[in-house]
Short mmCIF file of C-alpha atoms in Angstrom, two decimals:
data_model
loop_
_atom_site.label_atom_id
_atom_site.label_comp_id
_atom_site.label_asym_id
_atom_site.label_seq_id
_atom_site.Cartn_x
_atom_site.Cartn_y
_atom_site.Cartn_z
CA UNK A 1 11.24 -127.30 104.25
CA UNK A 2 8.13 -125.14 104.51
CA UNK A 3 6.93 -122.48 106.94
CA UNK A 4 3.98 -125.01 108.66
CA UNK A 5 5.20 -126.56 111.60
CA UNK A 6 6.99 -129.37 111.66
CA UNK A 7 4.45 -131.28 114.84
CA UNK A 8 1.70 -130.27 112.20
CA UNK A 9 3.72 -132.11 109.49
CA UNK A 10 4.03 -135.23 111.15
CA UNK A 11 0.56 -135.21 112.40
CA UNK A 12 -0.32 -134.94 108.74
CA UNK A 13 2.40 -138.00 108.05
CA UNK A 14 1.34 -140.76 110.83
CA UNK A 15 -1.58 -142.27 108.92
CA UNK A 16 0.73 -142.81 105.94
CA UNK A 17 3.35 -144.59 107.68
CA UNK A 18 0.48 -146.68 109.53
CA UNK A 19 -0.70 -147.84 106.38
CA UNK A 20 2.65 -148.45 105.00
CA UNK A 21 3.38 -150.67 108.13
CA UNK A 22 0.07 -152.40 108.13
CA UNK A 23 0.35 -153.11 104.25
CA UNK A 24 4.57 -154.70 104.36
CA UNK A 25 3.29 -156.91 107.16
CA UNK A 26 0.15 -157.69 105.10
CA UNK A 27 2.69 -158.15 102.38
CA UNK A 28 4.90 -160.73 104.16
CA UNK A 29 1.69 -162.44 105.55
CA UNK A 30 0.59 -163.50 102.09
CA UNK A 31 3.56 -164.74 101.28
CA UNK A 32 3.85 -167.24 104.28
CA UNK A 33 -0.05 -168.18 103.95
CA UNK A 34 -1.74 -169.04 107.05
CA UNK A 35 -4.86 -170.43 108.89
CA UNK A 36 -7.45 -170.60 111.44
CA UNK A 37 -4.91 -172.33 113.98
CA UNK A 38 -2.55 -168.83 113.63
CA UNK A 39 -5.30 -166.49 113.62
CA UNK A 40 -4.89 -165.41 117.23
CA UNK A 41 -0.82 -164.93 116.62
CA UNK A 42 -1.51 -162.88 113.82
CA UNK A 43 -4.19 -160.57 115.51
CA UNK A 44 -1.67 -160.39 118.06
CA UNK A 45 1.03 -159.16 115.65
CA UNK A 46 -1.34 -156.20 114.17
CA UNK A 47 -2.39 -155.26 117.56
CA UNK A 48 1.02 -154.77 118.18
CA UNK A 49 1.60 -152.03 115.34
CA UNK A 50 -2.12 -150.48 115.68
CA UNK A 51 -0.95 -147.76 118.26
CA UNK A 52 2.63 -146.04 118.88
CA UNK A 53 4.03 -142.58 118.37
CA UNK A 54 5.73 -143.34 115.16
CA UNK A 55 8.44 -141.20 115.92
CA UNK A 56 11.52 -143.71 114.58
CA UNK A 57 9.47 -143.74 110.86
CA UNK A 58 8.68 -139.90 111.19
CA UNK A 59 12.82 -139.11 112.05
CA UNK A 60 13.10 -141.02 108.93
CA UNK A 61 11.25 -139.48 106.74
CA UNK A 62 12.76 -136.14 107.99
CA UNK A 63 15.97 -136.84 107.46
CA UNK A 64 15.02 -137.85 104.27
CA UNK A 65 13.65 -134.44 103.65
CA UNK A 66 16.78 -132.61 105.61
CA UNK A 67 18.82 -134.41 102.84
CA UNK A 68 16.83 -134.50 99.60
CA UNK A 69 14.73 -130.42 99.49
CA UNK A 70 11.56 -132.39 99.52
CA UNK A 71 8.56 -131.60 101.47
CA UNK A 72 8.07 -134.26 104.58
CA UNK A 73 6.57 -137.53 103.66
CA UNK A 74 7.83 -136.54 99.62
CA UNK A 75 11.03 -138.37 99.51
CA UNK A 76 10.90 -142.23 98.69
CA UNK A 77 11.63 -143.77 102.37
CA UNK A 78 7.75 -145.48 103.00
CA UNK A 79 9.38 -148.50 103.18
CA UNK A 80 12.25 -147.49 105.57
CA UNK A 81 9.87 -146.27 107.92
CA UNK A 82 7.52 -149.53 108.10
CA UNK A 83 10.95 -151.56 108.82
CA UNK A 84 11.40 -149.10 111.77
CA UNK A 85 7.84 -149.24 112.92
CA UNK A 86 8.11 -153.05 112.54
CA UNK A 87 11.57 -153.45 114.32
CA UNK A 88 9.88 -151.36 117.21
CA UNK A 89 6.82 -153.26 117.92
CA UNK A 90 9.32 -156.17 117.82
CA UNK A 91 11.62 -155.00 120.14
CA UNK A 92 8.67 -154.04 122.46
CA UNK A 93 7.08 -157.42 121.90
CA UNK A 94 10.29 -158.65 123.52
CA UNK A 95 10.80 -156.06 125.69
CA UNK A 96 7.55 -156.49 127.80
CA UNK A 97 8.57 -160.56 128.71
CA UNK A 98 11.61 -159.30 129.96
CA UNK A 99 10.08 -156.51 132.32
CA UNK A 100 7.16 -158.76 132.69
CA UNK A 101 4.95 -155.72 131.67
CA UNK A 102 1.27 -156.30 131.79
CA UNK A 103 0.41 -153.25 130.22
CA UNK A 104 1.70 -150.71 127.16
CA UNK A 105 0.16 -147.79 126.13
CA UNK A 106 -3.24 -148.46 128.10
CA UNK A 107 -3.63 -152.00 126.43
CA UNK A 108 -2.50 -155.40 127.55
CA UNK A 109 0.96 -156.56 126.27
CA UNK A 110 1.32 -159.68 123.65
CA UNK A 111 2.27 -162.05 126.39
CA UNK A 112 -0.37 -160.91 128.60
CA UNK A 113 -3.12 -161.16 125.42
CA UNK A 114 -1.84 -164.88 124.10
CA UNK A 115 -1.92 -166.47 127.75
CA UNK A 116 -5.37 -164.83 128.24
CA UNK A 117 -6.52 -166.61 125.13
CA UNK A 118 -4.90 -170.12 126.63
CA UNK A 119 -6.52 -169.41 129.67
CA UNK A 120 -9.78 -168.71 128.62
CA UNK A 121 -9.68 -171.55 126.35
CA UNK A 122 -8.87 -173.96 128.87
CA UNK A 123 -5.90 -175.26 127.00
CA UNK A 124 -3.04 -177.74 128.99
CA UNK A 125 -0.25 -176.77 130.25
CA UNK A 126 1.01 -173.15 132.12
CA UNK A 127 -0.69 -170.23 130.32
CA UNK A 128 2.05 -167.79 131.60
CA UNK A 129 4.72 -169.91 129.91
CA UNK A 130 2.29 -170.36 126.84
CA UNK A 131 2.10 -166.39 126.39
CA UNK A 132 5.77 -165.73 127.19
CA UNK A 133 7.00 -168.31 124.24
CA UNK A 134 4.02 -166.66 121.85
CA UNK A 135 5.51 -163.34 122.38
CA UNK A 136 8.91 -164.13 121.91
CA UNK A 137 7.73 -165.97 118.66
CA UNK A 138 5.27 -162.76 117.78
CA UNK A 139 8.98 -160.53 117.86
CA UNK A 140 10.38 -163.13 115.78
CA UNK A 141 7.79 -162.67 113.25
CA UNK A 142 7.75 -158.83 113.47
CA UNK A 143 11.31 -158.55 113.65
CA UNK A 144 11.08 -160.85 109.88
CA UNK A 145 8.69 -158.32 108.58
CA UNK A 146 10.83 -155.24 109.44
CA UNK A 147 13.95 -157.26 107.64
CA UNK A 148 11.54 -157.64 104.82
CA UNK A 149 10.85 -153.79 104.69
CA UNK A 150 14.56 -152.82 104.76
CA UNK A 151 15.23 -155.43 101.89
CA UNK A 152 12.23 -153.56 99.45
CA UNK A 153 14.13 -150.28 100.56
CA UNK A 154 17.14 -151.24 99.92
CA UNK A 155 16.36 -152.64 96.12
CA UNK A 156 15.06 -148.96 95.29
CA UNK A 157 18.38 -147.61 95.83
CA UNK A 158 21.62 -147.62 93.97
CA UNK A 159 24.17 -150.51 95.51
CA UNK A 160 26.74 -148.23 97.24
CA UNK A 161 23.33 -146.32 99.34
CA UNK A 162 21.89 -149.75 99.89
CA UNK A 163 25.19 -151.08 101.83
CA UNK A 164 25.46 -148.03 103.66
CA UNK A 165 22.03 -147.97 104.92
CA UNK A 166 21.89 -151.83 105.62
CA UNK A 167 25.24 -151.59 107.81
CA UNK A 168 23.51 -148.37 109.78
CA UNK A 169 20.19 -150.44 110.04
CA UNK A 170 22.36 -153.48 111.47
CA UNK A 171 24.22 -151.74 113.59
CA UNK A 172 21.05 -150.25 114.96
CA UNK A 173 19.35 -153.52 116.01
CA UNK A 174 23.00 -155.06 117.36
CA UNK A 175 23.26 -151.93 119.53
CA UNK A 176 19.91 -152.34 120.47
CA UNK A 177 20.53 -155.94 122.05
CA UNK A 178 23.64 -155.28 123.58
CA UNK A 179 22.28 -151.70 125.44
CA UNK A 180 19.10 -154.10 126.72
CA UNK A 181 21.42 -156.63 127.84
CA UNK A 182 23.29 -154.20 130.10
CA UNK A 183 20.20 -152.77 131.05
CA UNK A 184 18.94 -156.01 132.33
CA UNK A 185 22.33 -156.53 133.70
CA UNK A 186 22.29 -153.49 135.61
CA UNK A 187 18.72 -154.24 137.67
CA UNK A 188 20.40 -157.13 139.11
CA UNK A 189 23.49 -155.87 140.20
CA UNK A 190 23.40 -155.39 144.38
CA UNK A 191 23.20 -151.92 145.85
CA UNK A 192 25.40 -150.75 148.76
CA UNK A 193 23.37 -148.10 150.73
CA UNK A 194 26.76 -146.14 152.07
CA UNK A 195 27.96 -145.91 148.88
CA UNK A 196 26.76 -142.67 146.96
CA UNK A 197 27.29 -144.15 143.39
CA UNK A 198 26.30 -147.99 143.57
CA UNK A 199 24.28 -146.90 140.15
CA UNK A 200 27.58 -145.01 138.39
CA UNK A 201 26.46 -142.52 136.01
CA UNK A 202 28.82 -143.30 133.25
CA UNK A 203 27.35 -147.14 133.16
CA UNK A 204 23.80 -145.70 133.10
CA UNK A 205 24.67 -143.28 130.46
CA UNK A 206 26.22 -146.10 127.95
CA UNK A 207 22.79 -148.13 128.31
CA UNK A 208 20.81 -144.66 127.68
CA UNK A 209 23.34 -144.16 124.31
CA UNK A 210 22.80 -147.97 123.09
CA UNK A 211 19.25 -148.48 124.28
CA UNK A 212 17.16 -145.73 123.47
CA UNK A 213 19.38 -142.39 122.47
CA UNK A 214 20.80 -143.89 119.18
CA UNK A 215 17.95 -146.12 118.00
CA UNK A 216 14.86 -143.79 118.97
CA UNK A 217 16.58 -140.44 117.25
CA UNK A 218 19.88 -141.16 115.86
CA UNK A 219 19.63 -144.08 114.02
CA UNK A 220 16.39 -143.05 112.23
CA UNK A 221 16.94 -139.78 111.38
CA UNK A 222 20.42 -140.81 109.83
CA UNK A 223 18.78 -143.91 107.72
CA UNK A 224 16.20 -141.59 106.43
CA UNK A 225 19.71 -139.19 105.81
CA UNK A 226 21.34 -141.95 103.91
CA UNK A 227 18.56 -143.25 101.82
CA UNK A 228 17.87 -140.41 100.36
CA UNK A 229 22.28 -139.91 99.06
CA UNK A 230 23.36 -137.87 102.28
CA UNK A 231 27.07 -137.28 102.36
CA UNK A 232 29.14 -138.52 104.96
CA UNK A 233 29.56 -134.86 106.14
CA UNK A 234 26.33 -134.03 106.21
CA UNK A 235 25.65 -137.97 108.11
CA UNK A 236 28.01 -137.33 110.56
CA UNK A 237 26.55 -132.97 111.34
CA UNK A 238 23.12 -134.34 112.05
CA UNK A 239 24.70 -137.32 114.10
CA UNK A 240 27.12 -134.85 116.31
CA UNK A 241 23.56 -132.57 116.72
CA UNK A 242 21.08 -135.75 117.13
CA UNK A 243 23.04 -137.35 119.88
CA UNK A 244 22.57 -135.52 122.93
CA UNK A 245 19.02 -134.57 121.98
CA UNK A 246 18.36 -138.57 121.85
CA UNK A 247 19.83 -138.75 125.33
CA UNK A 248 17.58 -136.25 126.12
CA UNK A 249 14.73 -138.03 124.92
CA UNK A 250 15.49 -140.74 127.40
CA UNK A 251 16.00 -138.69 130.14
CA UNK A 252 12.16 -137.23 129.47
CA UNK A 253 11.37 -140.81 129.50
CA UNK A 254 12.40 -141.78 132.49
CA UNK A 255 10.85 -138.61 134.06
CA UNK A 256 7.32 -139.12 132.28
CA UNK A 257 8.07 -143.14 134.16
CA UNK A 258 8.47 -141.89 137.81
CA UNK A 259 6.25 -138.75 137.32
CA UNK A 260 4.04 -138.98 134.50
CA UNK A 261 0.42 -138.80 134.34
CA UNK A 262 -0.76 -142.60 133.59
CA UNK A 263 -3.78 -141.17 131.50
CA UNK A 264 -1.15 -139.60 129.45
CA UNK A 265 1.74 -141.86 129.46
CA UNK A 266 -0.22 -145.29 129.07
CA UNK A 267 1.87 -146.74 131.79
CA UNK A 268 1.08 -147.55 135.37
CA UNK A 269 2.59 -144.96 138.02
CA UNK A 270 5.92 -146.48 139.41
CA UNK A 271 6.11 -149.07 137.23
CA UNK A 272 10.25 -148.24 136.18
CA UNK A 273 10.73 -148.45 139.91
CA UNK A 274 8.95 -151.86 140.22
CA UNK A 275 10.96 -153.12 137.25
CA UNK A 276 14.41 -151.87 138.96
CA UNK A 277 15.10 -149.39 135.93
CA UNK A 278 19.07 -148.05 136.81
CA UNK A 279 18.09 -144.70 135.01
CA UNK A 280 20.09 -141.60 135.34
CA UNK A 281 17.31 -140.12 136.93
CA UNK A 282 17.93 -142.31 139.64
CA UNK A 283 21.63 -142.31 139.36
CA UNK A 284 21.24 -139.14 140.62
CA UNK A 285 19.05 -138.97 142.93
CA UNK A 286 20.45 -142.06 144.93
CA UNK A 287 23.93 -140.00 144.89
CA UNK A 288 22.32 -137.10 146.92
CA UNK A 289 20.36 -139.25 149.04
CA UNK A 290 20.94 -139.99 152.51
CA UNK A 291 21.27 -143.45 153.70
CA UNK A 292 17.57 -143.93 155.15
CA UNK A 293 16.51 -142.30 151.27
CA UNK A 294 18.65 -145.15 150.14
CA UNK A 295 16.56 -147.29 151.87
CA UNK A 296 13.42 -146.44 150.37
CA UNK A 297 14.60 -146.23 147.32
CA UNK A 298 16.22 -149.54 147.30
CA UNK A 299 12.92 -151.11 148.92
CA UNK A 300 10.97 -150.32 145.50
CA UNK A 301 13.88 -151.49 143.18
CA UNK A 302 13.22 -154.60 141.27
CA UNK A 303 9.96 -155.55 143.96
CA UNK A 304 6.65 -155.93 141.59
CA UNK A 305 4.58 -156.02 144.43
CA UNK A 306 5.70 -152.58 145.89
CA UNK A 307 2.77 -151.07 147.34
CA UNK A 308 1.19 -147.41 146.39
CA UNK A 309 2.72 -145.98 149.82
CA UNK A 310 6.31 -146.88 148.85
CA UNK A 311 6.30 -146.05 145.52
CA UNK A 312 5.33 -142.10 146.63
CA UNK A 313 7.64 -142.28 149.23
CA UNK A 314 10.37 -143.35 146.48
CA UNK A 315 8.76 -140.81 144.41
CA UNK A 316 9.14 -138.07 146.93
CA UNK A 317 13.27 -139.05 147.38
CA UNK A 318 13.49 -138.78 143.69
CA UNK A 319 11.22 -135.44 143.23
CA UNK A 320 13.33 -133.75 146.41
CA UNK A 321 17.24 -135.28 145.64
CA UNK A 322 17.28 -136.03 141.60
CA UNK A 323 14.82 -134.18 139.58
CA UNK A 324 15.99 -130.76 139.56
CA UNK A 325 19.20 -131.45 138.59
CA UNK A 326 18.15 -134.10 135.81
CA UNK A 327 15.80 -131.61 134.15
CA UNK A 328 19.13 -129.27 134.44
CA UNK A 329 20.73 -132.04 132.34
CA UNK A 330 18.05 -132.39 129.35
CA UNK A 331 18.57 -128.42 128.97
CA UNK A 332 21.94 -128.74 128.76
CA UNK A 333 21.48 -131.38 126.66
CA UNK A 334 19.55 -129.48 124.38
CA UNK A 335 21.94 -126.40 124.26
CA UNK A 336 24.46 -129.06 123.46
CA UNK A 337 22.74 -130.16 120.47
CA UNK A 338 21.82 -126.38 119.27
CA UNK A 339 25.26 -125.60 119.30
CA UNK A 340 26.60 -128.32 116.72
CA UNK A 341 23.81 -126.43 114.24
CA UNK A 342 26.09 -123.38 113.72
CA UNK A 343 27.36 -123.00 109.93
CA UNK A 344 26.08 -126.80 108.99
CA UNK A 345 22.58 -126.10 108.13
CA UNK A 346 20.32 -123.64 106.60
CA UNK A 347 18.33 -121.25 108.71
CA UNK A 348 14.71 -123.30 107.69
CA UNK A 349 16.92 -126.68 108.53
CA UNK A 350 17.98 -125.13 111.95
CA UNK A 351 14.46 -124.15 112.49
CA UNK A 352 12.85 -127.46 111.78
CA UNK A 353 15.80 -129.05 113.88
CA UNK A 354 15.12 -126.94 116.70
CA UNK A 355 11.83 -127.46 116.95
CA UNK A 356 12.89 -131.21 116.77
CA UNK A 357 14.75 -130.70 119.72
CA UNK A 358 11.62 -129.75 121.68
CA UNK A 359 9.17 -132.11 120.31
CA UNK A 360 11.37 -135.03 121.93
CA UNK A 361 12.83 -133.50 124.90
CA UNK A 362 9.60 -131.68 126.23
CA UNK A 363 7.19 -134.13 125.11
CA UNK A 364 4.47 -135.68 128.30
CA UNK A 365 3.78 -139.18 126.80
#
């Protein structure tokens, strides 16, 4: 690992890894052939991997480099990191019919695109419905591309590396579906004003782990880890290090969601609120609420049409009863992680990890 920064190393890495993504689903689109008729689809699929912070392909590579002595970006994981890349704008292809988001990162969502395009074209039949079923079928096909990916990683490496990362990767996307299934469980689950934790913090917590902690950090960093011949030892270090620092992540996430600039974030103000997002941000702040707070809070939850008004009203129960005490939690979160360092890595590795530790957890988009 080298003395330039390691936000100054991945800035140098994103174009790579967009090109890398862009070429495997090039690669795959070749091979199935297609026509005027899927043109629209397919536009649809690159515009889905043309933007994004890359940070799942970046962990990658870096745990690639943690393990191998190579400089970022050196060690042979380009493929690895297009199957994340590709996996994530499949999983957000997905995600976004399920929230019924209209917008990501300033641009409109797949659904939202494809049932323009019926709509403007005058074509029978619902155009909602039409762009729903596209999208679903646009995840399918960039969820095929990312299993592509994995396979042309996986043939680079010796047999007994290959199984090991294909049962991580697996794992990954199973843990994926069950954490958004109990996320989407949770936002429909009734909320009893009088009682101080209707959104238990131990439930929230096992959606943050499954969802987002595991998959956005863990998961990457340890796949980059194991393609490159990590040890077990060394697997499981980074893992007991990675973990609360991936909470962490989430818990930024959900702050940047209630308080974030929009500008910045690429997400409408309130929007987790008007999707009924049980974060532990709002864990939190419900439990030191008073009833009538309850109230307000609870009149946002799950309503798409909540007006400007109540959403700052909601955002003013949240700013005065939950988010001191969450941002209390990343930094403890973040100490946690620091101290797992001790005696397992070298001084440049703690260095590089640290600063890890701050470009996820104190990140404002």
């Amino acid at each position: 690992m080298c003395m330039t920064s390691l936000a100054a190393r991945f800035f140098e890495l994103r174009p790579l890894i967009d090109q890398q993504t862009q070429e495997d689903l090039s690669a795959l689109l070749v091979q199935i052939g297609s026509g005027e008729a899927s043109s629209d689809f397919l536009d649809s699929a690159f515009g889905a991997i043309r933007s994004g912070k890359r940070f799942r392909a970046l962990l990658a590579h870096f745990g690639a480099a943690l393990v191998s002595g190579k400089e970022l970006g050196q060690a042979p994981v380009a493929h690895l990191g297009a199957a994340l890349e590709l996996y994530q704008a499949s999983a957000l292809a997905h995600d976004d019919v399920i929230d019924h988001a209209d917008t990501r990162r300033g641009a409109p969502t797949p659904h939202i695109r494809l049932a323009t395009i019926h709509r403007e074209r005058q074509w029978l039949g619902s155009d909602e419905r039409f762009g729903a079923a596209a999208a679903i079928l646009l995840g399918d096909l960039l969820f095929s591309a990312a299993e592509r990916s994995i396979g042309l990683q996986c043939e680079s490496l010796e047999p007994k590396i290959a199984s090991r990362l294909l049962a991580r990767y697996t794992t990954m996307h199973a843990e994926v579906a069950l954490g958004q299934y109990l996320d989407v469980r949770a936002e429909h689950l009734p909320l009893d004003l009088h009682n101080p934790d209707a959104i238990p913090l131990r439930e929230v917590r096992e959606v943050v782990i499954r969802k987002s902690a595991h998959y956005s950090i863990v998961h990457p960093a340890l796949l980059g880890a194991i393609a490159a011949g990590g040890s077990e030892e060394l697997v499981q270090a980074l893992e007991e290090a990675l973990t609360p620092w991936g909470i962490a992540f989430q818990l930024r996430d959900d702050d940047l969601g209630v308080f974030g600039d929009p500008e910045v974030t690429g997400k409408p103000a309130g929007d987790d609120l008007r999707e009924g997002k049980r974060t532990m941000l709002l864990s939190l702040s419900w439990k030191n609420a008073s009833v009538a707070e309850r109230e307000i809070l609870a009149g946002v939850l799950g309503d798409e049409k909540a007006s400007p008004d109540s959403i700052a009203r909601a955002t003013e129960v949240i700013a005065t009863r939950g988010r001191d005490v969450h941002e209390a939690l990343i930094a403890s979160l973040v100490d946690e992680g620091e101290a797992q360092l001790e005696d397992r890595f070298s001084e440049a590795e703690r260095a590089d990890l640290l600063e890890l530790a701050q470009i996820i957890t104190a990140r404002r988009a």
